[in-house]
XYZ file of C-alpha atoms in Angstrom:
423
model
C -15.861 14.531 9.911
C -15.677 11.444 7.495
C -15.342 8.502 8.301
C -12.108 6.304 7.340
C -13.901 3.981 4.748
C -14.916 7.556 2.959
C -11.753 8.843 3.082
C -9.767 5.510 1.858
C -12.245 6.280 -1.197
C -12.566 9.956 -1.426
C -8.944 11.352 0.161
C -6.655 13.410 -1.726
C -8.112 14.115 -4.588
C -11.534 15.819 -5.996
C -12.077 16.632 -9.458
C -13.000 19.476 -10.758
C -15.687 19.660 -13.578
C -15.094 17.464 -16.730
C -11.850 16.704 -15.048
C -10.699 12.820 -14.724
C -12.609 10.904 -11.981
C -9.754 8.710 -10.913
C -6.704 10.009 -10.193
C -4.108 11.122 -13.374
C -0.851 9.525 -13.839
C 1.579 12.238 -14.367
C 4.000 10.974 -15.811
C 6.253 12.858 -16.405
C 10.017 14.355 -15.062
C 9.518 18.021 -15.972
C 6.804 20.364 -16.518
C 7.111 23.805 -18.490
C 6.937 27.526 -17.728
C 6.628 30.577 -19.933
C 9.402 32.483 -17.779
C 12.469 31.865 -15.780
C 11.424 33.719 -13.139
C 8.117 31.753 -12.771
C 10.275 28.561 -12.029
C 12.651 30.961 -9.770
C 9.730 31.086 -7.364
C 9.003 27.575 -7.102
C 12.691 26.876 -6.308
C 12.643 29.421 -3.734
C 9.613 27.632 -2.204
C 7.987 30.979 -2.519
C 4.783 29.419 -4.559
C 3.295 26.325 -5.403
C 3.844 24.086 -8.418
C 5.971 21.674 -9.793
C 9.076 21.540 -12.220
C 10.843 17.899 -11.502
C 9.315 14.975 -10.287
C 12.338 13.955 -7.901
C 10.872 16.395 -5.663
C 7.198 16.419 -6.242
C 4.284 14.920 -8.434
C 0.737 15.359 -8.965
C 0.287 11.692 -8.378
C 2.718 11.192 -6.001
C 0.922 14.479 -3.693
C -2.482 13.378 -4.160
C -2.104 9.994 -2.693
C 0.443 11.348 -0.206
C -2.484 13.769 1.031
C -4.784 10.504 0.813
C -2.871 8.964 3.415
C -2.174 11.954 5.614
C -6.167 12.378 5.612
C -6.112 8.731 7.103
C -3.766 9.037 9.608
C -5.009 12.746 10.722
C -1.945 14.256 10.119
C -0.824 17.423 8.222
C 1.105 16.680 5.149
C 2.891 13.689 4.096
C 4.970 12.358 1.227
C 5.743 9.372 -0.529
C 8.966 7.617 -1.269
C 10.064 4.212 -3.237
C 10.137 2.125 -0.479
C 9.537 2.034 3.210
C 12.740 1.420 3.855
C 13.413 5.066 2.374
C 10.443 6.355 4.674
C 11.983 5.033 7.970
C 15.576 5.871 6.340
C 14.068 9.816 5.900
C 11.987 10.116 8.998
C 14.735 9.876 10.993
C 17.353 11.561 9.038
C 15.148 14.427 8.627
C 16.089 15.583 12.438
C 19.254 13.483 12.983
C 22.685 13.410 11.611
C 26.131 12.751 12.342
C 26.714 12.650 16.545
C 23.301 12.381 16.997
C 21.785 9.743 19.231
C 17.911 7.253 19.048
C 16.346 5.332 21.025
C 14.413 2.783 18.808
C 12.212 -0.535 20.337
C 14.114 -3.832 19.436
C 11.307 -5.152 18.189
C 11.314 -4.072 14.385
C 11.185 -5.347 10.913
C 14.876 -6.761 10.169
C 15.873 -4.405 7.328
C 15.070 -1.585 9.541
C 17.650 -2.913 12.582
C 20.049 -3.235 9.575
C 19.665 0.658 8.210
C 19.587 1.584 11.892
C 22.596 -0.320 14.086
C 24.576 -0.930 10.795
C 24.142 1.570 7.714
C 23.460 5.090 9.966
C 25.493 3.815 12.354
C 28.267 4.595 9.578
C 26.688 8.164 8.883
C 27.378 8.943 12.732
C 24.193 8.610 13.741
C 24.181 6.843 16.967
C 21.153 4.085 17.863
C 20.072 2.829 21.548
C 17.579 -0.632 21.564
C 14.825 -1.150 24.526
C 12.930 -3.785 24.921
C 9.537 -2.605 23.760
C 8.244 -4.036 27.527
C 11.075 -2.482 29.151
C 9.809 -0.710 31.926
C 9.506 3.483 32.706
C 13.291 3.477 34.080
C 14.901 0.974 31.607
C 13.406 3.853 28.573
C 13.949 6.843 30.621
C 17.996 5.123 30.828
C 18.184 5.084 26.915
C 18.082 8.852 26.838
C 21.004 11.219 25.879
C 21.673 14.660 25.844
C 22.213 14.525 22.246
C 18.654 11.989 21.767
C 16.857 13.240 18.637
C 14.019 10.922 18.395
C 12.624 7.467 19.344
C 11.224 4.696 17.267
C 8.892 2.031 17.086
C 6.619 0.039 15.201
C 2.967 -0.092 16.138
C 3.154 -4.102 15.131
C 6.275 -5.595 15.242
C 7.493 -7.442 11.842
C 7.681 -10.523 12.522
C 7.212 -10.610 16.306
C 4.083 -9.169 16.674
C 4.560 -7.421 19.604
C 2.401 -4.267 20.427
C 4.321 -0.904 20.954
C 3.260 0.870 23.832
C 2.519 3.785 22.317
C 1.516 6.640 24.709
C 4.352 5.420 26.989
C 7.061 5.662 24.378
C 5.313 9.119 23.206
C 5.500 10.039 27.120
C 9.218 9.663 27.571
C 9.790 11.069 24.085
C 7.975 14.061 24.913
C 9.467 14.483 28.087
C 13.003 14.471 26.816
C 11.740 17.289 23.743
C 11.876 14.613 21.098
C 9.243 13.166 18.492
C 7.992 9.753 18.363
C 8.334 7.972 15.263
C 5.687 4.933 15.018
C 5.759 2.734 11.609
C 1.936 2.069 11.349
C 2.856 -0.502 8.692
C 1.007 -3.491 9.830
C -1.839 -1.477 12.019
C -2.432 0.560 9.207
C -4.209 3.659 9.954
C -7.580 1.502 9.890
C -6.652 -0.156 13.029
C -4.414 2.187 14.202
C -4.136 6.248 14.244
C -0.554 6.361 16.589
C -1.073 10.424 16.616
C -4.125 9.638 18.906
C -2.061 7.999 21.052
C 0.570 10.387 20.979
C 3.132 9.440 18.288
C 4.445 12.443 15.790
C 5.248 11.020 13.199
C 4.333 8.187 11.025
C 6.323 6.198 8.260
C 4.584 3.328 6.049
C 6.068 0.451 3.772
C 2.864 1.105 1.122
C 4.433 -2.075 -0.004
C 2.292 -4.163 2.322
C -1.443 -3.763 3.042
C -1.986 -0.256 1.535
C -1.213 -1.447 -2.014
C -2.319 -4.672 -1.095
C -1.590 -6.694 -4.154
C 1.798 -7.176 -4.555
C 2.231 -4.951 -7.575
C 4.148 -1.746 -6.468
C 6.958 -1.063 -3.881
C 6.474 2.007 -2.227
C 6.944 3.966 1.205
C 5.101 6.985 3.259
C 5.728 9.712 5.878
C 3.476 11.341 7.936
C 3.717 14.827 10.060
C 1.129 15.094 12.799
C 1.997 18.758 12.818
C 1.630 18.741 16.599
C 5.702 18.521 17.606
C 6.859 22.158 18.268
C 10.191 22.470 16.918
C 10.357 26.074 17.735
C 10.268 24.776 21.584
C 14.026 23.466 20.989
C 15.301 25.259 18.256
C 18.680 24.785 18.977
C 18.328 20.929 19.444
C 15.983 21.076 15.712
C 18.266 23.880 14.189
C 17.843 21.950 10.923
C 14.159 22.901 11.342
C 14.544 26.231 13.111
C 17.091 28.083 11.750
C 18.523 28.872 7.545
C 18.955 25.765 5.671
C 21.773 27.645 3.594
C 21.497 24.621 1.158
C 18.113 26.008 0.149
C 18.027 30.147 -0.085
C 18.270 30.217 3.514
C 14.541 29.151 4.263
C 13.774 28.713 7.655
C 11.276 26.202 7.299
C 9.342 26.732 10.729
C 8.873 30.097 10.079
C 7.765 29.836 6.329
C 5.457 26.458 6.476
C 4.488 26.570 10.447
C 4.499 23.482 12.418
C 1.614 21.661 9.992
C 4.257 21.780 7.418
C 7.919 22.558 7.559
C 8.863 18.841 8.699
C 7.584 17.282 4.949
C 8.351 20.567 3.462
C 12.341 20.300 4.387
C 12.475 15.845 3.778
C 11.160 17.186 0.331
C 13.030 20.165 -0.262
C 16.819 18.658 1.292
C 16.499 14.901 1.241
C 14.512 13.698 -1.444
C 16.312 16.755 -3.462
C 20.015 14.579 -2.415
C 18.988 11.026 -2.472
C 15.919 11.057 -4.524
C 14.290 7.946 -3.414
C 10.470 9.109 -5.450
C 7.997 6.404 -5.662
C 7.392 6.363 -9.612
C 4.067 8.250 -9.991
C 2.748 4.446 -11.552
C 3.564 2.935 -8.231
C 1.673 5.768 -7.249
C -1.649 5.416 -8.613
C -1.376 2.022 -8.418
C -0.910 2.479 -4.676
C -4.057 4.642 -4.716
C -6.173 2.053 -6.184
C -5.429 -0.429 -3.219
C -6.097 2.204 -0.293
C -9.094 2.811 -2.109
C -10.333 -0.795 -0.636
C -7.935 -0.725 2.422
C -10.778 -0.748 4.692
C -12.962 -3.721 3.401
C -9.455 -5.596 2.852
C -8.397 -5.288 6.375
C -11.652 -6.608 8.239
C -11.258 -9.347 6.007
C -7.318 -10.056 6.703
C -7.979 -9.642 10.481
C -10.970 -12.326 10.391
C -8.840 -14.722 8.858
C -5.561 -13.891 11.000
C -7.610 -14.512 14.025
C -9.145 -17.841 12.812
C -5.963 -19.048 11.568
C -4.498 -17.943 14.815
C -6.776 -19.986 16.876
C -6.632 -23.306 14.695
C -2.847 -23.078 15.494
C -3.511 -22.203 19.094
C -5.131 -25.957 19.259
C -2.845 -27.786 17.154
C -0.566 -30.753 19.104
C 2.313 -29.813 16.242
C 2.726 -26.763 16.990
C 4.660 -25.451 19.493
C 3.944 -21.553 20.291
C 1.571 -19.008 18.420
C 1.617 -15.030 18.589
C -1.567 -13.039 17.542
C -1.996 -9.956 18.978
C -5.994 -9.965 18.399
C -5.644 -13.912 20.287
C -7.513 -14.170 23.559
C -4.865 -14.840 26.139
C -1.861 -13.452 23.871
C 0.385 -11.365 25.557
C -0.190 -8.644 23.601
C -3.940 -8.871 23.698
C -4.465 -6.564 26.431
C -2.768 -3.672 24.524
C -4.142 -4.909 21.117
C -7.614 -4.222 22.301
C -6.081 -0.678 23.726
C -4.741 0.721 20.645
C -6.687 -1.557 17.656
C -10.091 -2.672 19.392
C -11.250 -3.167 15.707
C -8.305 -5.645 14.749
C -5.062 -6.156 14.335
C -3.471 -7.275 10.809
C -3.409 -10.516 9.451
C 0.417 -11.630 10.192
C 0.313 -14.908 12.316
C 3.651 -15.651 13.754
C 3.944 -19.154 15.149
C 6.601 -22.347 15.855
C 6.398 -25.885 14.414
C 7.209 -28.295 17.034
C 10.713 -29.526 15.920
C 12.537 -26.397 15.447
C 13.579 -24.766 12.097
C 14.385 -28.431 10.429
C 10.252 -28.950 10.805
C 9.478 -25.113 10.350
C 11.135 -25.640 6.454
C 9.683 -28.555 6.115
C 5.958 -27.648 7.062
C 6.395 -24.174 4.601
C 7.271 -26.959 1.549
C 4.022 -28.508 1.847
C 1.961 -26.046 1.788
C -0.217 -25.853 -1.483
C -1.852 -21.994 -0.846
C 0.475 -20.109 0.678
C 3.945 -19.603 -1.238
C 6.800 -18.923 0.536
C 7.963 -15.353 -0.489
C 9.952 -12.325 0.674
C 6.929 -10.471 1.096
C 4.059 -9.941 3.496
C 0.395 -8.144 3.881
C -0.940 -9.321 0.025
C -4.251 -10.178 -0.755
C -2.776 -13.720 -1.350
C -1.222 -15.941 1.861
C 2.132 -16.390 1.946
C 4.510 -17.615 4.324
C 8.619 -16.803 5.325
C 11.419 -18.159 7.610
C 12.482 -14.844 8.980
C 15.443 -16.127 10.930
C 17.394 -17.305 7.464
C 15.907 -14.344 5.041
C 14.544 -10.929 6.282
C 16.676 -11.442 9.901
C 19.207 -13.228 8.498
C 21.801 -10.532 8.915
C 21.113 -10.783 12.749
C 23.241 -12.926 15.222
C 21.483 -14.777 17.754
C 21.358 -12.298 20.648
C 19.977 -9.726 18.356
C 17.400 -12.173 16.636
C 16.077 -12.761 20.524
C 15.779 -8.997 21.021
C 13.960 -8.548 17.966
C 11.561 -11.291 19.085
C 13.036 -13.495 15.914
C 13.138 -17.168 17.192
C 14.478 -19.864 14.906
C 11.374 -21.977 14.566
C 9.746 -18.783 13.486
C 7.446 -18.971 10.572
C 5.531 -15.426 9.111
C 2.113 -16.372 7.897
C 0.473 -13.590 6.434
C -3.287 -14.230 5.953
C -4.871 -13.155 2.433
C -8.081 -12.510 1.331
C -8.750 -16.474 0.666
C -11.832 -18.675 2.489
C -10.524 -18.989 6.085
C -11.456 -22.690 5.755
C -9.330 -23.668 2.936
C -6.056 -21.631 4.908
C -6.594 -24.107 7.986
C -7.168 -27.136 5.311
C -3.827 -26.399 4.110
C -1.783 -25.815 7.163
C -3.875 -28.994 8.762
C -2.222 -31.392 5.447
C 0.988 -29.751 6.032
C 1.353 -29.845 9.694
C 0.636 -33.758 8.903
């Protein structure tokens, strides 16, 4: 069994004799095949190969195996942004008339895609509170419940998703959990030890690492059994008609017909590939994922507690914080560290919050997060910014909110900076 620093190095790919030690860009649509009935075959999922890179790459699978090695799941796949990821994971099992349950708690853009975008597609969304109690979740339920969702570090609230009792009343309804491991990443985090059964990924953030490719992931534990409700999963259970009539249970098993059909049905219809250059370039960052992340979650948590002493400012969250309410559940699920997102208020509301981000001289105020360089955002009037109040408050999203995402910088010169700016 390898440990995760190996496989961040190792996953995914190993080459075979005189062949390239680092992983080949492929890039390229379409690859060739002496017959027609060669390519038949691979259209009828009937062998393995490729012939168009909107549904699979050499690249693109290699690093996709990468990170399903990390995570301990069975296959995975990547798409162009993790917006797409969350956007498949979920559509994969539900469609129109369907009904989620998803924690409140969750990156803005996903709320949006979720209460707003597949809202239109007739897909029906129900938000807890991610510390709602046993009842208030086991309330959310409906007979026509596909799934339920929830991110294992809320962006930008940093709260802490319960994850074995969201998997619990999931599983007890006959319905997968869907964690986005985003922020945890599956250093800190492995959700399908906790239950989850599937995982989703904006590669954007910590996995690339460096700001230089957009990218999403999905991840099958291969643990759900479909075949248990096949007429609740007939998608999964019974002749996709749009595809030969595969039955994707039966021909992949459980360790693959989930990634097998998002490939085969949705990233054949809405063809939302990551580029196989995002790709590699993706690969290089998870390559140093591990060393990155003990060194983001060090300077989070010193960062964190300068703030936590600081007369100007008015609240901090930090999940890896002594005495944050989070902490207890932090230590459950990540006892090795959290991620290196501070949320915190300026005393004087968002007037002072604006005004503290313009002085800063490190971090630069940008729609982005999880980069080897600190940067800073006021989610409340960019990310969250299509929220009204109410649903700001349920997604944790206060005004005075400012997202401080720790880089890779001396954790003295990050509380130099916020010290001259806070003055």
């Amino acid at each position: 069994m390898q440990g995760i620093g190996t496989k961040c190095v190792q996953g995914g790919y190993t080459p075979g004799n005189g062949e390239p030690r680092q992983i080949p860009i492929v890039q390229s649509t379409t690859f060739k095949y002496a017959t027609g009935a060669e390519m038949a075959k691979l259209f009828d999922l009937e062998s393995n190969g490729y012939f168009y890179t909107r549904l699979q790459n050499p690249t693109n699978d290699a690093v996709a195996a990468k990170i399903a090695a990390l995570e301990g799941g069975t296959a995975g796949m990547l798409t162009s942004s993790g917006q797409a990821a969350n956007f498949y994971a979920v559509f994969n099992i539900a469609s129109c008339g369907d009904h989620v349950v998803s924690s409140s708690s969750i990156y803005g853009g996903t709320y949006n895609l979720f209460a707003v975008t597949m809202k239109r597609m007739g897909v029906d969304f129900t938000f807890v509170s991610p510390d709602c109690s046993e009842e208030e979740l086991e309330a959310a339920f409906r007979p026509n419940t596909k799934a339920v969702f929830g991110e294992t570090i809320a962006n930008p609230a940093l709260t802490v998703l319960d994850i074995e009792k969201f998997a619990k009343a999931a599983h007890a309804h006959g319905v997968p959990l869907i964690v986005d491991n985003t922020f945890a990443t599956p250093v800190n985090c492995r959700p399908f030890e906790w239950g989850a059964d599937i995982v989703t990924h904006s590669t954007t953030k910590y996995m690339d690492g460096h700001g230089a490719g957009v990218g999403g992931a999905v991840v099958d534990s291969g643990k759900f059994d479909w075949t248990k409700y096949p007429e609740r999963f007939a998608c999964l259970c019974t002749p996709d008609e749009s595809y030969h009539g595969v039955t994707y249970t039966e021909r992949f098993g459980l360790a693959g017909a989930y990634i097998t059909k998002a490939t085969a049905q949705l990233m054949r219809d809405f063809g939302s590939i990551q580029s196989p250059q995002n790709a590699f370039l993706l690969n290089m960052g998870l390559e140093s994922l591990h060393v990155r992340m003990k060194r983001h979650c060090e300077n989070g948590l010193a960062v964190a507690r300068y703030l936590k002493g600081s007369d100007k400012v008015a609240w901090v969250r930090y999940p890896g914080l002594e005495g944050d309410e989070y902490h207890a559940l932090a230590q459950k699920y990540m006892p090795g560290g959290t991620c290196g997102v501070v949320s915190f208020g300026v005393k004087g509301g968002r007037e002072a919050a604006e005004r503290f981000m313009g002085r800063l001289k490190i971090a630069a105020i940008e729609t982005h997060v999880a980069d080897a360089r600190t940067c800073c955002l006021h989610p409340a009037s960019t990310t969250h910014r299509q929220m009204n109040d109410q649903e700001l408050a349920d997604a944790g999203v206060s005004p005075d909110l400012v997202r401080y995402s720790c880089g890779l910088e001396d954790a003295g010169d990050l509380i130099a900076d916020i010290e001259q700016a806070l003055a």
